[in-house]
Coordinates of C-alpha atoms and ligand atoms in Angstrom, one line a residue:
M1 CA 0.2 -0.1 -0.1
A2 CA 1.3 3.4 -1.1
I3 CA 2.3 5.9 1.8
F4 CA -0.6 8.1 0.9
D5 CA -3.0 5.3 1.3
R6 CA -1.6 4.2 4.7
A7 CA -1.9 7.6 6.1
L8 CA -5.5 7.7 5.1
V9 CA -6.1 4.3 6.5
R10 CA -5.0 5.7 9.8
L11 CA -7.3 8.8 9.4
L12 CA -10.4 6.8 8.6
P13 CA -11.8 7.1 12.1
A14 CA -11.8 10.9 11.7
V15 CA -13.7 10.7 8.3
P16 CA -17.3 11.8 9.0
K17 CA -19.7 8.9 9.6
P18 CA -22.0 9.7 6.6
V19 CA -19.1 9.6 4.4
V20 CA -17.9 6.2 5.9
Q21 CA -21.4 5.0 5.3
R22 CA -21.5 6.1 1.6
L23 CA -18.0 4.5 0.9
S24 CA -19.0 1.3 2.6
S25 CA -22.3 0.8 1.2
R26 CA -21.2 -2.0 -1.1
Y27 CA -20.1 -4.1 1.7
I28 CA -23.4 -4.0 3.6
A29 CA -26.7 -5.3 2.4
G30 CA -28.7 -2.5 4.2
P31 CA -30.1 -1.7 7.5
D32 CA -33.0 -4.1 7.5
L33 CA -33.6 -7.9 7.2
A34 CA -35.5 -7.4 4.2
D35 CA -32.2 -5.9 2.5
A36 CA -30.2 -9.0 3.4
L37 CA -32.9 -11.4 2.2
R38 CA -33.0 -9.4 -1.1
V39 CA -29.2 -9.7 -1.6
V40 CA -29.2 -13.4 -0.6
R41 CA -32.1 -14.2 -3.2
E42 CA -29.8 -12.4 -6.1
L43 CA -26.7 -14.3 -4.6
N44 CA -28.6 -17.8 -4.8
A45 CA -29.8 -16.9 -8.4
A46 CA -26.2 -16.5 -9.2
G47 CA -25.3 -19.9 -7.9
K48 CA -23.6 -18.6 -4.6
A49 CA -24.7 -19.6 -1.0
A50 CA -24.7 -16.9 1.8
T51 CA -24.2 -16.4 5.4
I52 CA -25.9 -13.6 7.1
D53 CA -24.2 -11.6 9.7
V54 CA -26.3 -9.3 12.1
L55 CA -24.1 -6.2 12.7
G56 CA -23.8 -5.4 16.4
E57 CA -20.5 -5.9 18.2
E58 CA -20.8 -2.7 20.0
I59 CA -23.4 -3.7 22.7
S60 CA -23.1 -2.8 26.3
S61 CA -26.2 -4.5 28.0
A62 CA -27.6 -7.9 28.4
D63 CA -30.8 -6.6 26.7
E64 CA -28.7 -5.6 23.7
A65 CA -27.2 -9.0 23.6
R66 CA -30.7 -10.6 23.9
A67 CA -31.9 -8.3 21.1
I68 CA -29.1 -9.4 18.8
A69 CA -30.0 -13.1 19.4
G70 CA -33.5 -12.3 18.7
Q71 CA -32.5 -10.8 15.3
Y72 CA -30.8 -14.1 14.6
H73 CA -34.0 -16.1 15.3
D74 CA -35.9 -13.7 12.9
V75 CA -33.2 -14.2 10.3
L76 CA -33.5 -18.0 10.7
A77 CA -37.4 -17.9 10.4
E78 CA -37.2 -15.7 7.3
L79 CA -34.6 -17.8 5.7
D80 CA -36.8 -20.8 6.2
A81 CA -40.0 -19.0 4.9
A82 CA -38.1 -17.9 1.8
G83 CA -36.4 -21.2 1.2
L84 CA -33.1 -19.6 0.7
D85 CA -29.7 -21.2 0.7
A86 CA -28.1 -19.4 3.6
G87 CA -26.8 -19.8 7.3
V88 CA -25.8 -17.3 9.9
S89 CA -22.4 -16.2 11.2
V90 CA -22.4 -14.7 14.9
K91 CA -19.9 -12.6 16.7
L92 CA -19.9 -13.7 20.3
T93 CA -19.3 -10.3 21.6
G94 CA -22.6 -9.4 20.1
L95 CA -24.3 -12.3 21.9
G96 CA -22.7 -11.0 25.3
L97 CA -19.3 -12.7 25.6
E98 CA -17.6 -9.5 27.2
L99 CA -20.4 -9.0 29.7
D100 CA -21.3 -12.5 30.9
Y101 CA -20.0 -15.8 29.8
E102 CA -23.2 -17.6 30.7
L103 CA -25.4 -15.2 29.0
C104 CA -23.4 -15.5 25.7
R105 CA -23.7 -19.4 26.0
D106 CA -27.4 -19.2 26.6
N107 CA -27.9 -16.9 23.6
L108 CA -25.6 -18.9 21.4
E109 CA -27.2 -22.3 22.3
A110 CA -30.7 -21.1 21.6
V111 CA -29.5 -19.7 18.1
V112 CA -27.8 -23.0 17.5
R113 CA -30.9 -25.0 18.4
D114 CA -33.1 -22.9 16.4
A115 CA -30.9 -23.1 13.4
S116 CA -30.5 -27.0 13.9
A117 CA -34.3 -27.4 14.0
R118 CA -34.5 -25.5 10.6
G119 CA -31.4 -27.5 9.1
R120 CA -29.2 -24.5 9.1
F121 CA -25.5 -23.6 9.9
V122 CA -24.2 -21.4 12.5
R123 CA -20.5 -20.0 12.0
L124 CA -18.8 -18.5 15.1
D125 CA -16.8 -15.6 13.7
M126 CA -13.4 -15.1 15.5
E127 CA -12.8 -11.6 17.1
D128 CA -9.5 -10.3 18.6
S129 CA -7.4 -12.5 20.5
S130 CA -8.9 -11.9 23.8
T131 CA -11.8 -14.0 22.6
T132 CA -9.9 -16.8 20.9
E133 CA -9.8 -19.3 23.7
R134 CA -13.5 -18.7 24.8
T135 CA -14.8 -18.9 21.1
L136 CA -13.0 -22.3 20.6
Q137 CA -14.3 -23.5 23.9
L138 CA -17.9 -22.6 23.1
Y139 CA -17.5 -24.3 19.8
R140 CA -16.2 -27.4 21.4
L141 CA -19.0 -27.3 24.0
L142 CA -21.6 -27.1 21.3
R143 CA -20.1 -29.9 19.3
D144 CA -19.8 -32.1 22.4
E145 CA -23.5 -31.5 23.0
G146 CA -24.2 -32.9 19.6
H147 CA -24.8 -30.0 17.5
A148 CA -23.1 -30.7 14.0
N149 CA -24.5 -27.5 12.5
V150 CA -21.7 -25.3 14.2
G151 CA -18.4 -24.1 12.8
V152 CA -15.6 -21.9 14.0
V153 CA -13.0 -19.6 12.3
L154 CA -9.2 -19.7 12.5
Q155 CA -7.0 -16.8 11.7
A156 CA -3.8 -17.6 9.7
Y157 CA -2.1 -14.4 11.2
M158 CA -2.1 -16.1 14.7
R159 CA 0.8 -18.0 15.6
R160 CA -1.3 -20.6 17.6
T161 CA -3.4 -21.5 14.7
L162 CA -1.7 -24.8 13.5
D163 CA -2.0 -25.9 17.2
D164 CA -5.7 -25.1 17.3
I165 CA -6.7 -27.5 14.4
P166 CA -6.7 -30.9 15.8
G167 CA -10.1 -31.8 16.8
L168 CA -12.0 -29.1 14.9
H169 CA -14.5 -30.4 12.3
D170 CA -15.6 -27.3 10.4
V171 CA -13.3 -24.3 10.2
R172 CA -13.4 -21.1 8.0
L173 CA -9.9 -20.2 7.5
C174 CA -9.1 -16.3 7.0
K175 CA -6.1 -14.2 7.3
G176 CA -7.3 -12.3 10.4
I177 CA -8.4 -8.6 10.7
Y178 CA -7.7 -7.4 14.2
I179 CA -4.5 -5.8 15.3
E180 CA -2.5 -8.1 17.3
P181 CA 0.9 -7.9 19.2
H182 CA 3.9 -9.5 17.2
S183 CA 4.5 -11.9 20.0
I184 CA 1.3 -13.8 19.3
A185 CA 0.5 -13.0 15.5
Y186 CA 2.5 -12.7 12.3
R187 CA 2.4 -9.4 10.8
D188 CA 4.5 -9.8 7.7
F189 CA 2.2 -10.1 4.6
D190 CA 4.4 -13.2 3.2
E191 CA 4.4 -14.9 6.6
V192 CA 0.7 -14.7 6.9
R193 CA 0.3 -16.2 3.4
K194 CA 2.9 -19.0 4.3
N195 CA 0.8 -19.9 7.4
Y196 CA -2.5 -19.6 5.6
V197 CA -1.2 -22.4 3.1
R198 CA 0.2 -24.6 6.0
A199 CA -3.0 -24.3 7.9
L200 CA -5.1 -25.0 4.8
E201 CA -3.0 -28.2 4.2
T202 CA -3.2 -29.2 7.9
L203 CA -7.0 -28.9 7.8
V204 CA -7.4 -31.0 4.7
A205 CA -5.0 -33.7 6.2
A206 CA -7.1 -33.7 9.4
G207 CA -10.4 -34.4 7.4
A208 CA -12.1 -31.1 8.5
R209 CA -14.8 -29.2 6.3
I210 CA -13.1 -26.0 5.2
G211 CA -14.2 -22.5 4.3
I212 CA -11.5 -20.8 2.3
A213 CA -12.1 -17.4 3.1
T214 CA -9.8 -15.1 1.1
H215 CA -9.9 -12.8 -1.8
D216 CA -6.0 -12.8 -2.2
E217 CA -5.3 -14.2 -5.7
Y218 CA -2.2 -16.2 -4.6
L219 CA -4.2 -17.8 -1.8
I220 CA -7.0 -18.6 -4.1
Q221 CA -4.8 -20.3 -6.6
Q222 CA -2.9 -22.2 -3.8
A223 CA -6.3 -23.4 -2.5
E224 CA -7.3 -24.5 -6.0
R225 CA -4.3 -26.6 -6.3
I226 CA -4.6 -28.1 -2.6
V227 CA -8.3 -29.0 -3.3
R228 CA -7.4 -30.6 -6.6
E229 CA -4.5 -32.6 -5.4
A230 CA -6.5 -33.7 -2.3
G231 CA -9.4 -34.6 -4.5
L232 CA -12.0 -32.9 -2.3
N233 CA -15.6 -33.1 -3.1
A234 CA -17.8 -29.9 -2.9
D235 CA -19.1 -31.1 0.4
R236 CA -15.7 -30.8 2.1
Y237 CA -14.7 -27.3 1.1
Q238 CA -16.1 -24.1 -0.2
F239 CA -14.6 -20.7 -1.0
Q240 CA -15.9 -17.8 1.0
M241 CA -15.9 -14.1 0.1
L242 CA -17.3 -10.8 1.6
L243 CA -20.2 -9.0 0.0
G244 CA -18.8 -6.3 -2.2
V245 CA -15.2 -7.7 -2.4
R246 CA -14.0 -9.0 -5.9
P247 CA -17.5 -10.3 -7.1
E248 CA -16.2 -10.9 -10.5
R249 CA -13.5 -13.3 -9.0
G250 CA -16.5 -15.0 -7.2
D251 CA -18.3 -15.6 -10.5
E252 CA -15.1 -17.1 -12.0
L253 CA -14.9 -19.6 -9.1
V254 CA -18.6 -20.7 -9.5
A255 CA -18.1 -21.0 -13.2
A256 CA -15.1 -23.3 -12.5
G257 CA -17.4 -25.5 -10.4
H258 CA -16.4 -24.4 -7.0
P259 CA -18.9 -24.0 -4.2
L260 CA -18.9 -20.4 -3.0
R261 CA -20.5 -18.6 0.0
I262 CA -20.7 -14.9 0.5
Y263 CA -20.8 -13.1 3.8
V264 CA -23.8 -10.8 4.0
P265 CA -23.7 -8.3 6.8
F266 CA -26.8 -6.1 7.5
G267 CA -28.1 -3.9 10.2
T268 CA -27.9 -0.4 11.8
Q269 CA -24.7 -0.8 13.6
W270 CA -22.6 -0.7 10.5
Y271 CA -19.8 1.6 11.5
E272 CA -17.0 -0.8 13.0
Y273 CA -17.4 -3.3 10.2
S274 CA -17.3 -0.6 7.6
I275 CA -14.0 0.8 9.1
R276 CA -12.5 -2.5 9.0
R277 CA -13.5 -3.2 5.2
L278 CA -12.5 0.3 4.1
Q279 CA -9.1 -0.2 5.8
E280 CA -8.6 -3.3 3.6
N281 CA -9.5 -1.6 0.5
P282 CA -6.4 -0.9 -1.6
K283 CA -8.3 1.9 -3.4
I284 CA -9.4 3.7 -0.4
A285 CA -7.4 6.8 -1.0
G286 CA -8.9 7.4 -4.3
Y287 CA -12.4 6.7 -2.9
V288 CA -12.1 9.1 0.0
A289 CA -10.4 11.8 -2.1
G290 CA -13.2 11.3 -4.8
D291 CA -16.0 11.6 -2.5
T292 CA -14.4 14.7 -0.9
F293 CA -13.9 16.2 -4.2
R294 CA -17.8 15.5 -5.2
R295 CA -18.8 17.0 -1.9
V296 CA -16.7 20.2 -2.5
L297 CA -18.1 20.4 -5.9
G298 CA -21.8 19.8 -4.6
R299 CA -21.5 22.6 -2.4
Ligands
LIG1 P1 -6.1 -9.1 1.2 O1 -6.5 -8.3 2.4 O2 -4.6 -9.2 0.9 O3 -6.9 -8.8 -0.1 C1 -6.7 -9.5 -1.3 C2 -7.3 -8.7 -2.4 O4 -8.6 -8.6 -2.2 C3 -6.8 -7.1 -2.3 O5 -5.5 -6.9 -2.9 C4 -8.0 -6.4 -3.0 O6 -8.0 -6.7 -4.4 C5 -9.1 -7.3 -2.5 N1 -9.6 -6.7 -1.3 C6 -9.6 -7.2 0.0 N2 -10.2 -6.5 0.8 C7 -11.1 -5.5 0.0 C8 -11.8 -4.5 0.4 N3 -12.5 -4.2 1.7 N4 -12.4 -3.7 -0.7 C9 -11.9 -3.9 -2.0 N5 -11.1 -5.0 -2.3 C10 -10.5 -5.7 -1.3 N6 -11.5 -12.0 9.9 C11 -11.4 -12.3 11.3 O7 -10.5 -11.7 11.8 N7 -12.5 -13.0 11.7 C12 -13.5 -13.5 11.1 O8 -14.4 -14.2 11.5 C13 -13.6 -13.3 9.6 N8 -14.5 -13.7 8.8 C14 -14.4 -13.5 7.4 C15 -15.3 -14.2 6.6 C16 -15.1 -14.1 5.2 C17 -16.1 -14.8 4.3 C18 -14.0 -13.5 4.7 C19 -13.8 -13.5 3.2 C20 -13.2 -12.9 5.4 C21 -13.2 -12.9 6.8 N9 -12.3 -12.2 7.8 C22 -12.5 -12.5 9.0 C23 -11.6 -11.2 7.2 C24 -10.2 -11.7 6.9 O9 -9.5 -12.0 8.0 C25 -9.4 -10.5 6.0 O10 -9.2 -9.5 7.0 C26 -10.0 -10.2 4.8 O11 -10.5 -11.3 4.2 C27 -8.8 -9.7 3.8 O12 -7.9 -10.7 3.5 P2 -7.8 -11.2 2.1 O13 -7.4 -12.7 2.5 O14 -8.9 -11.1 1.3 O15 -6.4 -10.6 1.6

């Protein structure tokens, strides 16, 4: 990333919220469940499955956590009613992990039971390293209780990731987005890529179901090679991408016969998610400059 872009990435939190909202609109289905359902319907028509994420990691009370869980129950009911090909992804902080572990576990168990009754899948997103252990613990707890419709996420930038693989059945592998200390996470771009490939090979050897979550061309090609060499069927792996990121590449993966799932966030608490996506967009400097230019002209 060029110096100008990097400086802008650091300045993003100072950009006015309406500008952030405008720039990040491609990454978010909209404020309402109806927006998410519309997007999922379009994705399904293009041969892509989806996972719906209710935005809301900034909660501060048990009632808010219960409200997020309630929204997931609504999502599951609506997905069923509409017969759409989609599951859900949950952030445990949104279900109350930082407030009360038991509250989070109860909310999560209820969502997983509901999803199970409807034949739908629940993925536990992985957040910053302060939550890694508890997230894996809750995943294992649910699997031990017999819930086969639960999966977890591993982050290739974490040094612990290879050690976390044994015993996991269903893993989405991503690079990792949170800022972590060097002592526990790789920071170098190539080191993260190398660990991603190593983790992917280890997951294949371990017999796990794998979500290959990346838009990195090098990793996509490495994954295609690993999948081909291991002779994996479509029920053992899928590519996963974020809404609004490299959609044409997603089309190519589908055309090549790979299963693909798109992560579809919706909701009114869009700010944190939007900042993370904008920080990863290599064209962010141009977008911010263009938007500022248009606003100045508009005045
Ligand atoms: P990289 O960031 O190098 O991007 C590769 C290329 O993709 C870029 O060069 C650019 O062309 C394009 N690109 C990437 N981001 C873009 C953007 N925002 N706008 C425009 N173009 C963009 N992380 C985490 O910590 N916990 C989690 O649970 C998840 N869950 C998750 C689910 C799914 C389905 C995906 C795809 C990703 C995640 N992530 C995540 C995020 C992940 O850790 C990572 O931050 C991003 O995927 C970006 O990493 P890439 O592998 O895409 O590479």
